[in-house]
mmCIF file of N, CA and C in Angstrom:
data_model
loop_
_atom_site.group_PDB
_atom_site.id
_atom_site.type_symbol
_atom_site.label_atom_id
_atom_site.label_comp_id
_atom_site.label_asym_id
_atom_site.label_seq_id
_atom_site.Cartn_x
_atom_site.Cartn_y
_atom_site.Cartn_z
ATOM 1 N N SER A 28 -77.938 -58.691 -76.160
ATOM 2 C CA SER A 28 -77.427 -59.584 -75.136
ATOM 3 C C SER A 28 -77.599 -58.941 -73.766
ATOM 4 N N TRP A 29 -77.460 -59.769 -72.744
ATOM 5 C CA TRP A 29 -77.577 -59.284 -71.369
ATOM 6 C C TRP A 29 -76.548 -58.183 -71.090
ATOM 7 N N GLY A 30 -75.323 -58.381 -71.555
ATOM 8 C CA GLY A 30 -74.276 -57.385 -71.346
ATOM 9 C C GLY A 30 -74.593 -56.057 -72.011
ATOM 10 N N ASP A 31 -75.139 -56.088 -73.228
ATOM 11 C CA ASP A 31 -75.541 -54.855 -73.921
ATOM 12 C C ASP A 31 -76.637 -54.140 -73.147
ATOM 13 N N TRP A 32 -77.610 -54.907 -72.637
ATOM 14 C CA TRP A 32 -78.716 -54.318 -71.894
ATOM 15 C C TRP A 32 -78.213 -53.610 -70.639
ATOM 16 N N ILE A 33 -77.318 -54.278 -69.904
ATOM 17 C CA ILE A 33 -76.744 -53.679 -68.693
ATOM 18 C C ILE A 33 -75.994 -52.397 -69.054
ATOM 19 N N GLU A 34 -75.172 -52.454 -70.099
ATOM 20 C CA GLU A 34 -74.389 -51.293 -70.506
ATOM 21 C C GLU A 34 -75.284 -50.136 -70.938
ATOM 22 N N GLN A 35 -76.312 -50.419 -71.716
ATOM 23 C CA GLN A 35 -77.182 -49.372 -72.235
ATOM 24 C C GLN A 35 -78.037 -48.733 -71.148
ATOM 25 N N ASN A 36 -78.404 -49.501 -70.134
ATOM 26 C CA ASN A 36 -79.327 -48.984 -69.142
ATOM 27 C C ASN A 36 -78.689 -48.540 -67.834
ATOM 28 N N PHE A 37 -77.470 -48.975 -67.552
ATOM 29 C CA PHE A 37 -76.872 -48.672 -66.257
ATOM 30 C C PHE A 37 -75.462 -48.107 -66.329
ATOM 31 N N ASP A 38 -74.996 -47.705 -67.488
ATOM 32 C CA ASP A 38 -73.655 -47.145 -67.633
ATOM 33 C C ASP A 38 -73.684 -45.667 -67.255
ATOM 34 N N ASN A 39 -73.642 -45.393 -65.951
ATOM 35 C CA ASN A 39 -73.719 -44.012 -65.472
ATOM 36 C C ASN A 39 -72.390 -43.281 -65.535
ATOM 37 N N LYS A 40 -71.327 -43.970 -65.933
ATOM 38 C CA LYS A 40 -70.011 -43.348 -65.981
ATOM 39 C C LYS A 40 -69.843 -42.492 -67.230
ATOM 40 N N ASN A 41 -70.749 -42.605 -68.178
ATOM 41 C CA ASN A 41 -70.557 -41.945 -69.454
ATOM 42 C C ASN A 41 -71.768 -41.114 -69.870
ATOM 43 N N PRO A 42 -72.080 -40.017 -69.147
ATOM 44 C CA PRO A 42 -73.194 -39.180 -69.595
ATOM 45 C C PRO A 42 -72.843 -38.478 -70.907
ATOM 46 N N VAL A 43 -73.827 -38.278 -71.746
ATOM 47 C CA VAL A 43 -73.634 -37.673 -73.053
ATOM 48 C C VAL A 43 -74.506 -36.430 -73.139
ATOM 49 N N SER A 44 -73.976 -35.365 -73.730
ATOM 50 C CA SER A 44 -74.758 -34.156 -73.956
ATOM 51 C C SER A 44 -75.583 -34.324 -75.218
ATOM 52 N N VAL A 45 -76.864 -34.061 -75.109
ATOM 53 C CA VAL A 45 -77.772 -34.133 -76.252
ATOM 54 C C VAL A 45 -78.374 -32.751 -76.441
ATOM 55 N N ARG A 46 -78.394 -32.280 -77.678
ATOM 56 C CA ARG A 46 -78.946 -30.956 -77.991
ATOM 57 C C ARG A 46 -80.175 -31.100 -78.877
ATOM 58 N N ASP A 47 -81.129 -30.202 -78.653
ATOM 59 C CA ASP A 47 -82.247 -30.137 -79.577
ATOM 60 C C ASP A 47 -81.876 -29.160 -80.695
ATOM 61 N N ASP A 48 -82.772 -28.923 -81.633
ATOM 62 C CA ASP A 48 -82.474 -28.052 -82.770
ATOM 63 C C ASP A 48 -82.271 -26.593 -82.378
ATOM 64 N N ASP A 49 -82.746 -26.205 -81.191
ATOM 65 C CA ASP A 49 -82.564 -24.834 -80.719
ATOM 66 C C ASP A 49 -81.264 -24.663 -79.938
ATOM 67 N N GLY A 50 -80.479 -25.724 -79.801
ATOM 68 C CA GLY A 50 -79.204 -25.653 -79.098
ATOM 69 C C GLY A 50 -79.294 -25.895 -77.610
ATOM 70 N N ASN A 51 -80.495 -26.174 -77.099
ATOM 71 C CA ASN A 51 -80.638 -26.501 -75.684
ATOM 72 C C ASN A 51 -79.974 -27.842 -75.427
ATOM 73 N N GLU A 52 -79.307 -27.953 -74.303
ATOM 74 C CA GLU A 52 -78.518 -29.152 -74.007
ATOM 75 C C GLU A 52 -78.946 -29.783 -72.695
ATOM 76 N N CYS A 53 -78.925 -31.108 -72.664
ATOM 77 C CA CYS A 53 -79.094 -31.820 -71.404
ATOM 78 C C CYS A 53 -78.258 -33.087 -71.458
ATOM 79 N N LYS A 54 -78.032 -33.674 -70.324
ATOM 80 C CA LYS A 54 -77.226 -34.891 -70.228
ATOM 81 C C LYS A 54 -78.157 -36.098 -70.162
ATOM 82 N N VAL A 55 -77.802 -37.137 -70.909
ATOM 83 C CA VAL A 55 -78.518 -38.401 -70.827
ATOM 84 C C VAL A 55 -77.499 -39.506 -70.596
ATOM 85 N N GLN A 56 -77.963 -40.624 -70.118
ATOM 86 C CA GLN A 56 -77.113 -41.776 -69.873
ATOM 87 C C GLN A 56 -76.523 -42.226 -71.206
ATOM 88 N N GLY A 57 -75.219 -42.486 -71.229
ATOM 89 C CA GLY A 57 -74.514 -42.805 -72.466
ATOM 90 C C GLY A 57 -75.088 -43.978 -73.231
ATOM 91 N N GLY A 58 -75.534 -45.007 -72.524
ATOM 92 C CA GLY A 58 -76.112 -46.166 -73.188
ATOM 93 C C GLY A 58 -77.413 -45.844 -73.901
ATOM 94 N N PHE A 59 -78.211 -44.905 -73.348
ATOM 95 C CA PHE A 59 -79.451 -44.483 -74.006
ATOM 96 C C PHE A 59 -79.117 -43.853 -75.354
ATOM 97 N N TYR A 60 -78.127 -42.962 -75.340
ATOM 98 C CA TYR A 60 -77.739 -42.283 -76.584
ATOM 99 C C TYR A 60 -77.165 -43.286 -77.592
ATOM 100 N N ASP A 61 -76.350 -44.210 -77.109
ATOM 101 C CA ASP A 61 -75.778 -45.222 -77.990
ATOM 102 C C ASP A 61 -76.871 -46.050 -78.673
ATOM 103 N N ALA A 62 -77.920 -46.391 -77.931
ATOM 104 C CA ALA A 62 -79.021 -47.161 -78.514
ATOM 105 C C ALA A 62 -79.721 -46.348 -79.601
ATOM 106 N N TYR A 63 -79.840 -45.041 -79.392
ATOM 107 C CA TYR A 63 -80.520 -44.172 -80.365
ATOM 108 C C TYR A 63 -79.711 -44.032 -81.651
ATOM 109 N N VAL A 64 -78.408 -43.808 -81.533
ATOM 110 C CA VAL A 64 -77.585 -43.583 -82.734
ATOM 111 C C VAL A 64 -76.943 -44.861 -83.257
ATOM 112 N N GLY A 65 -76.958 -45.936 -82.462
ATOM 113 C CA GLY A 65 -76.340 -47.181 -82.894
ATOM 114 C C GLY A 65 -74.847 -47.199 -82.694
ATOM 115 N N ARG A 66 -74.338 -46.334 -81.826
ATOM 116 C CA ARG A 66 -72.901 -46.201 -81.623
ATOM 117 C C ARG A 66 -72.356 -47.333 -80.768
ATOM 118 N N LYS A 67 -71.283 -47.900 -81.212
ATOM 119 C CA LYS A 67 -70.530 -48.900 -80.440
ATOM 120 C C LYS A 67 -69.057 -48.551 -80.591
ATOM 121 N N ASP A 68 -68.342 -48.466 -79.503
ATOM 122 C CA ASP A 68 -66.898 -48.196 -79.542
ATOM 123 C C ASP A 68 -66.558 -46.942 -80.355
ATOM 124 N N GLU A 69 -67.308 -45.864 -80.101
ATOM 125 C CA GLU A 69 -67.050 -44.542 -80.691
ATOM 126 C C GLU A 69 -67.310 -44.435 -82.196
ATOM 127 N N SER A 70 -67.863 -45.440 -82.838
ATOM 128 C CA SER A 70 -68.232 -45.303 -84.250
ATOM 129 C C SER A 70 -69.734 -45.465 -84.364
ATOM 130 N N GLU A 71 -70.340 -44.766 -85.302
ATOM 131 C CA GLU A 71 -71.786 -44.841 -85.452
ATOM 132 C C GLU A 71 -72.143 -45.989 -86.378
ATOM 133 N N GLY A 72 -73.106 -46.765 -85.987
ATOM 134 C CA GLY A 72 -73.540 -47.901 -86.787
ATOM 135 C C GLY A 72 -75.002 -47.774 -87.135
ATOM 136 N N GLU A 73 -75.677 -48.882 -87.121
ATOM 137 C CA GLU A 73 -77.089 -48.914 -87.469
ATOM 138 C C GLU A 73 -77.926 -48.548 -86.256
ATOM 139 N N GLY A 74 -78.315 -47.312 -86.155
ATOM 140 C CA GLY A 74 -79.180 -46.870 -85.080
ATOM 141 C C GLY A 74 -80.510 -46.427 -85.647
ATOM 142 N N TYR A 75 -81.296 -45.819 -84.794
ATOM 143 C CA TYR A 75 -82.624 -45.367 -85.190
ATOM 144 C C TYR A 75 -82.638 -43.907 -85.623
ATOM 145 N N ARG A 76 -81.602 -43.172 -85.289
ATOM 146 C CA ARG A 76 -81.611 -41.723 -85.475
ATOM 147 C C ARG A 76 -81.904 -41.293 -86.898
ATOM 148 N N ASN A 77 -81.125 -41.745 -87.858
ATOM 149 C CA ASN A 77 -81.297 -41.254 -89.231
ATOM 150 C C ASN A 77 -82.665 -41.576 -89.792
ATOM 151 N N LEU A 78 -83.093 -42.803 -89.641
ATOM 152 C CA LEU A 78 -84.402 -43.203 -90.148
ATOM 153 C C LEU A 78 -85.514 -42.441 -89.450
ATOM 154 N N LEU A 79 -85.464 -42.398 -88.128
ATOM 155 C CA LEU A 79 -86.519 -41.757 -87.349
ATOM 156 C C LEU A 79 -86.594 -40.262 -87.612
ATOM 157 N N GLU A 80 -85.459 -39.568 -87.576
ATOM 158 C CA GLU A 80 -85.496 -38.121 -87.758
ATOM 159 C C GLU A 80 -85.896 -37.731 -89.172
ATOM 160 N N THR A 81 -85.492 -38.526 -90.168
ATOM 161 C CA THR A 81 -85.916 -38.264 -91.549
ATOM 162 C C THR A 81 -87.421 -38.447 -91.675
ATOM 163 N N TRP A 82 -87.940 -39.516 -91.108
ATOM 164 C CA TRP A 82 -89.372 -39.783 -91.174
ATOM 165 C C TRP A 82 -90.169 -38.693 -90.457
ATOM 166 N N ILE A 83 -89.706 -38.276 -89.296
ATOM 167 C CA ILE A 83 -90.414 -37.240 -88.529
ATOM 168 C C ILE A 83 -90.443 -35.935 -89.307
ATOM 169 N N GLN A 84 -89.314 -35.518 -89.857
ATOM 170 C CA GLN A 84 -89.271 -34.275 -90.626
ATOM 171 C C GLN A 84 -90.230 -34.336 -91.810
ATOM 172 N N ASP A 85 -90.240 -35.457 -92.509
ATOM 173 C CA ASP A 85 -91.129 -35.622 -93.651
ATOM 174 C C ASP A 85 -92.594 -35.557 -93.221
ATOM 175 N N CYS A 86 -92.928 -36.295 -92.180
ATOM 176 C CA CYS A 86 -94.301 -36.337 -91.689
ATOM 177 C C CYS A 86 -94.769 -34.967 -91.201
ATOM 178 N N MET A 87 -93.962 -34.308 -90.395
ATOM 179 C CA MET A 87 -94.357 -33.017 -89.838
ATOM 180 C C MET A 87 -94.398 -31.924 -90.902
ATOM 181 N N SER A 88 -93.582 -32.042 -91.943
ATOM 182 C CA SER A 88 -93.601 -31.025 -93.003
ATOM 183 C C SER A 88 -94.881 -31.102 -93.831
ATOM 184 N N ARG A 89 -95.561 -32.227 -93.802
ATOM 185 C CA ARG A 89 -96.827 -32.377 -94.535
ATOM 186 C C ARG A 89 -98.021 -31.824 -93.773
ATOM 187 N N SER A 90 -97.790 -31.384 -92.561
ATOM 188 C CA SER A 90 -98.861 -30.835 -91.747
ATOM 189 C C SER A 90 -99.368 -29.536 -92.360
ATOM 190 N N ARG A 91 -100.662 -29.425 -92.459
ATOM 191 C CA ARG A 91 -101.244 -28.183 -92.976
ATOM 192 C C ARG A 91 -101.205 -27.117 -91.894
ATOM 193 N N PRO A 92 -101.059 -25.855 -92.290
ATOM 194 C CA PRO A 92 -101.097 -24.775 -91.291
ATOM 195 C C PRO A 92 -102.398 -24.845 -90.489
ATOM 196 N N GLY A 93 -102.284 -24.732 -89.186
ATOM 197 C CA GLY A 93 -103.455 -24.774 -88.321
ATOM 198 C C GLY A 93 -103.921 -26.189 -87.996
ATOM 199 N N ASN A 94 -103.356 -27.188 -88.638
ATOM 200 C CA ASN A 94 -103.726 -28.585 -88.382
ATOM 201 C C ASN A 94 -102.472 -29.337 -87.955
ATOM 202 N N ARG A 95 -101.895 -28.897 -86.884
ATOM 203 C CA ARG A 95 -100.621 -29.452 -86.431
ATOM 204 C C ARG A 95 -100.776 -30.870 -85.879
ATOM 205 N N LYS A 96 -99.953 -31.744 -86.341
ATOM 206 C CA LYS A 96 -99.935 -33.117 -85.849
ATOM 207 C C LYS A 96 -99.239 -33.157 -84.497
ATOM 208 N N LYS A 97 -99.626 -34.089 -83.662
ATOM 209 C CA LYS A 97 -98.988 -34.281 -82.361
ATOM 210 C C LYS A 97 -98.057 -35.475 -82.449
ATOM 211 N N LEU A 98 -96.850 -35.300 -81.995
ATOM 212 C CA LEU A 98 -95.825 -36.333 -82.045
ATOM 213 C C LEU A 98 -95.742 -37.022 -80.684
ATOM 214 N N VAL A 99 -95.803 -38.350 -80.691
ATOM 215 C CA VAL A 99 -95.739 -39.129 -79.460
ATOM 216 C C VAL A 99 -94.636 -40.169 -79.608
ATOM 217 N N PHE A 100 -93.740 -40.219 -78.634
ATOM 218 C CA PHE A 100 -92.699 -41.245 -78.575
ATOM 219 C C PHE A 100 -93.005 -42.152 -77.401
ATOM 220 N N THR A 101 -92.961 -43.432 -77.648
ATOM 221 C CA THR A 101 -93.161 -44.394 -76.577
ATOM 222 C C THR A 101 -92.296 -45.623 -76.844
ATOM 223 N N GLY A 102 -92.034 -46.377 -75.821
ATOM 224 C CA GLY A 102 -91.248 -47.593 -75.987
ATOM 225 C C GLY A 102 -91.108 -48.315 -74.667
ATOM 226 N N HIS A 103 -90.757 -49.574 -74.761
ATOM 227 C CA HIS A 103 -90.551 -50.413 -73.586
ATOM 228 C C HIS A 103 -89.091 -50.859 -73.560
ATOM 229 N N SER A 104 -88.501 -50.865 -72.388
ATOM 230 C CA SER A 104 -87.124 -51.303 -72.196
ATOM 231 C C SER A 104 -86.188 -50.428 -73.027
ATOM 232 N N GLN A 105 -85.428 -51.015 -73.936
ATOM 233 C CA GLN A 105 -84.511 -50.206 -74.749
ATOM 234 C C GLN A 105 -85.281 -49.185 -75.580
ATOM 235 N N GLY A 106 -86.457 -49.548 -76.044
ATOM 236 C CA GLY A 106 -87.286 -48.612 -76.795
ATOM 237 C C GLY A 106 -87.690 -47.405 -75.957
ATOM 238 N N GLY A 107 -87.852 -47.608 -74.638
ATOM 239 C CA GLY A 107 -88.156 -46.493 -73.739
ATOM 240 C C GLY A 107 -87.014 -45.505 -73.661
ATOM 241 N N SER A 108 -85.783 -46.024 -73.594
ATOM 242 C CA SER A 108 -84.629 -45.121 -73.551
ATOM 243 C C SER A 108 -84.471 -44.392 -74.881
ATOM 244 N N ILE A 109 -84.746 -45.075 -75.985
ATOM 245 C CA ILE A 109 -84.685 -44.433 -77.304
ATOM 246 C C ILE A 109 -85.756 -43.351 -77.396
ATOM 247 N N SER A 110 -86.942 -43.598 -76.833
ATOM 248 C CA SER A 110 -88.004 -42.587 -76.883
ATOM 249 C C SER A 110 -87.621 -41.326 -76.113
ATOM 250 N N ILE A 111 -86.868 -41.480 -75.018
ATOM 251 C CA ILE A 111 -86.423 -40.310 -74.250
ATOM 252 C C ILE A 111 -85.486 -39.445 -75.080
ATOM 253 N N VAL A 112 -84.486 -40.057 -75.693
ATOM 254 C CA VAL A 112 -83.530 -39.299 -76.511
ATOM 255 C C VAL A 112 -84.235 -38.701 -77.723
ATOM 256 N N ALA A 113 -85.134 -39.449 -78.352
ATOM 257 C CA ALA A 113 -85.880 -38.924 -79.499
ATOM 258 C C ALA A 113 -86.722 -37.713 -79.096
ATOM 259 N N GLY A 114 -87.305 -37.764 -77.908
ATOM 260 C CA GLY A 114 -88.089 -36.628 -77.424
ATOM 261 C C GLY A 114 -87.243 -35.379 -77.229
ATOM 262 N N ILE A 115 -86.022 -35.563 -76.740
ATOM 263 C CA ILE A 115 -85.107 -34.423 -76.558
ATOM 264 C C ILE A 115 -84.683 -33.875 -77.911
ATOM 265 N N ARG A 116 -84.265 -34.749 -78.816
ATOM 266 C CA ARG A 116 -83.776 -34.322 -80.133
ATOM 267 C C ARG A 116 -84.863 -33.619 -80.950
ATOM 268 N N ASN A 117 -86.119 -33.953 -80.684
ATOM 269 C CA ASN A 117 -87.227 -33.386 -81.451
ATOM 270 C C ASN A 117 -88.107 -32.489 -80.591
ATOM 271 N N ALA A 118 -87.510 -31.861 -79.584
ATOM 272 C CA ALA A 118 -88.259 -31.030 -78.641
ATOM 273 C C ALA A 118 -88.995 -29.884 -79.323
ATOM 274 N N HIS A 119 -88.487 -29.408 -80.441
ATOM 275 C CA HIS A 119 -89.122 -28.286 -81.137
ATOM 276 C C HIS A 119 -90.522 -28.639 -81.650
ATOM 277 N N TYR A 120 -90.871 -29.925 -81.704
ATOM 278 C CA TYR A 120 -92.216 -30.344 -82.087
ATOM 279 C C TYR A 120 -93.137 -30.491 -80.875
ATOM 280 N N GLY A 121 -92.603 -30.317 -79.670
ATOM 281 C CA GLY A 121 -93.399 -30.449 -78.451
ATOM 282 C C GLY A 121 -93.960 -31.848 -78.263
ATOM 283 N N PRO A 122 -93.111 -32.881 -78.380
ATOM 284 C CA PRO A 122 -93.631 -34.244 -78.320
ATOM 285 C C PRO A 122 -94.063 -34.670 -76.924
ATOM 286 N N ILE A 123 -94.896 -35.676 -76.906
ATOM 287 C CA ILE A 123 -95.234 -36.375 -75.666
ATOM 288 C C ILE A 123 -94.320 -37.602 -75.643
ATOM 289 N N THR A 124 -93.644 -37.842 -74.526
ATOM 290 C CA THR A 124 -92.748 -38.987 -74.409
ATOM 291 C C THR A 124 -93.213 -39.881 -73.274
ATOM 292 N N ILE A 125 -93.468 -41.161 -73.583
ATOM 293 C CA ILE A 125 -93.973 -42.105 -72.604
ATOM 294 C C ILE A 125 -93.086 -43.353 -72.600
ATOM 295 N N PRO A 126 -92.026 -43.378 -71.777
ATOM 296 C CA PRO A 126 -91.178 -44.580 -71.713
ATOM 297 C C PRO A 126 -91.725 -45.557 -70.670
ATOM 298 N N PHE A 127 -91.558 -46.842 -70.945
ATOM 299 C CA PHE A 127 -91.930 -47.896 -70.006
ATOM 300 C C PHE A 127 -90.705 -48.710 -69.647
ATOM 301 N N ALA A 128 -90.565 -49.052 -68.384
ATOM 302 C CA ALA A 128 -89.419 -49.852 -67.940
ATOM 303 C C ALA A 128 -89.571 -51.299 -68.332
#
């Protein structure tokens, strides 16, 4: 809905700390993180995180030594914000992140 879009993209009152697997931390807009994990009203729901991170781990673990796959995150609108958070969470793979407004 229009209200969800506004909240996810312009809710600057609620920055969230996001960490990669190495413990590095940065702040992202709260609505971006909510879209990634599916969180609404402090409970986690159907987001992209579990499916995406499981798939990425599986895919990257099949990489042969010396034949490293390149991970690219991209998206438009809400998908762009999800790609930003996914890029941070999976920074240890050195992803390319290309969000579109």
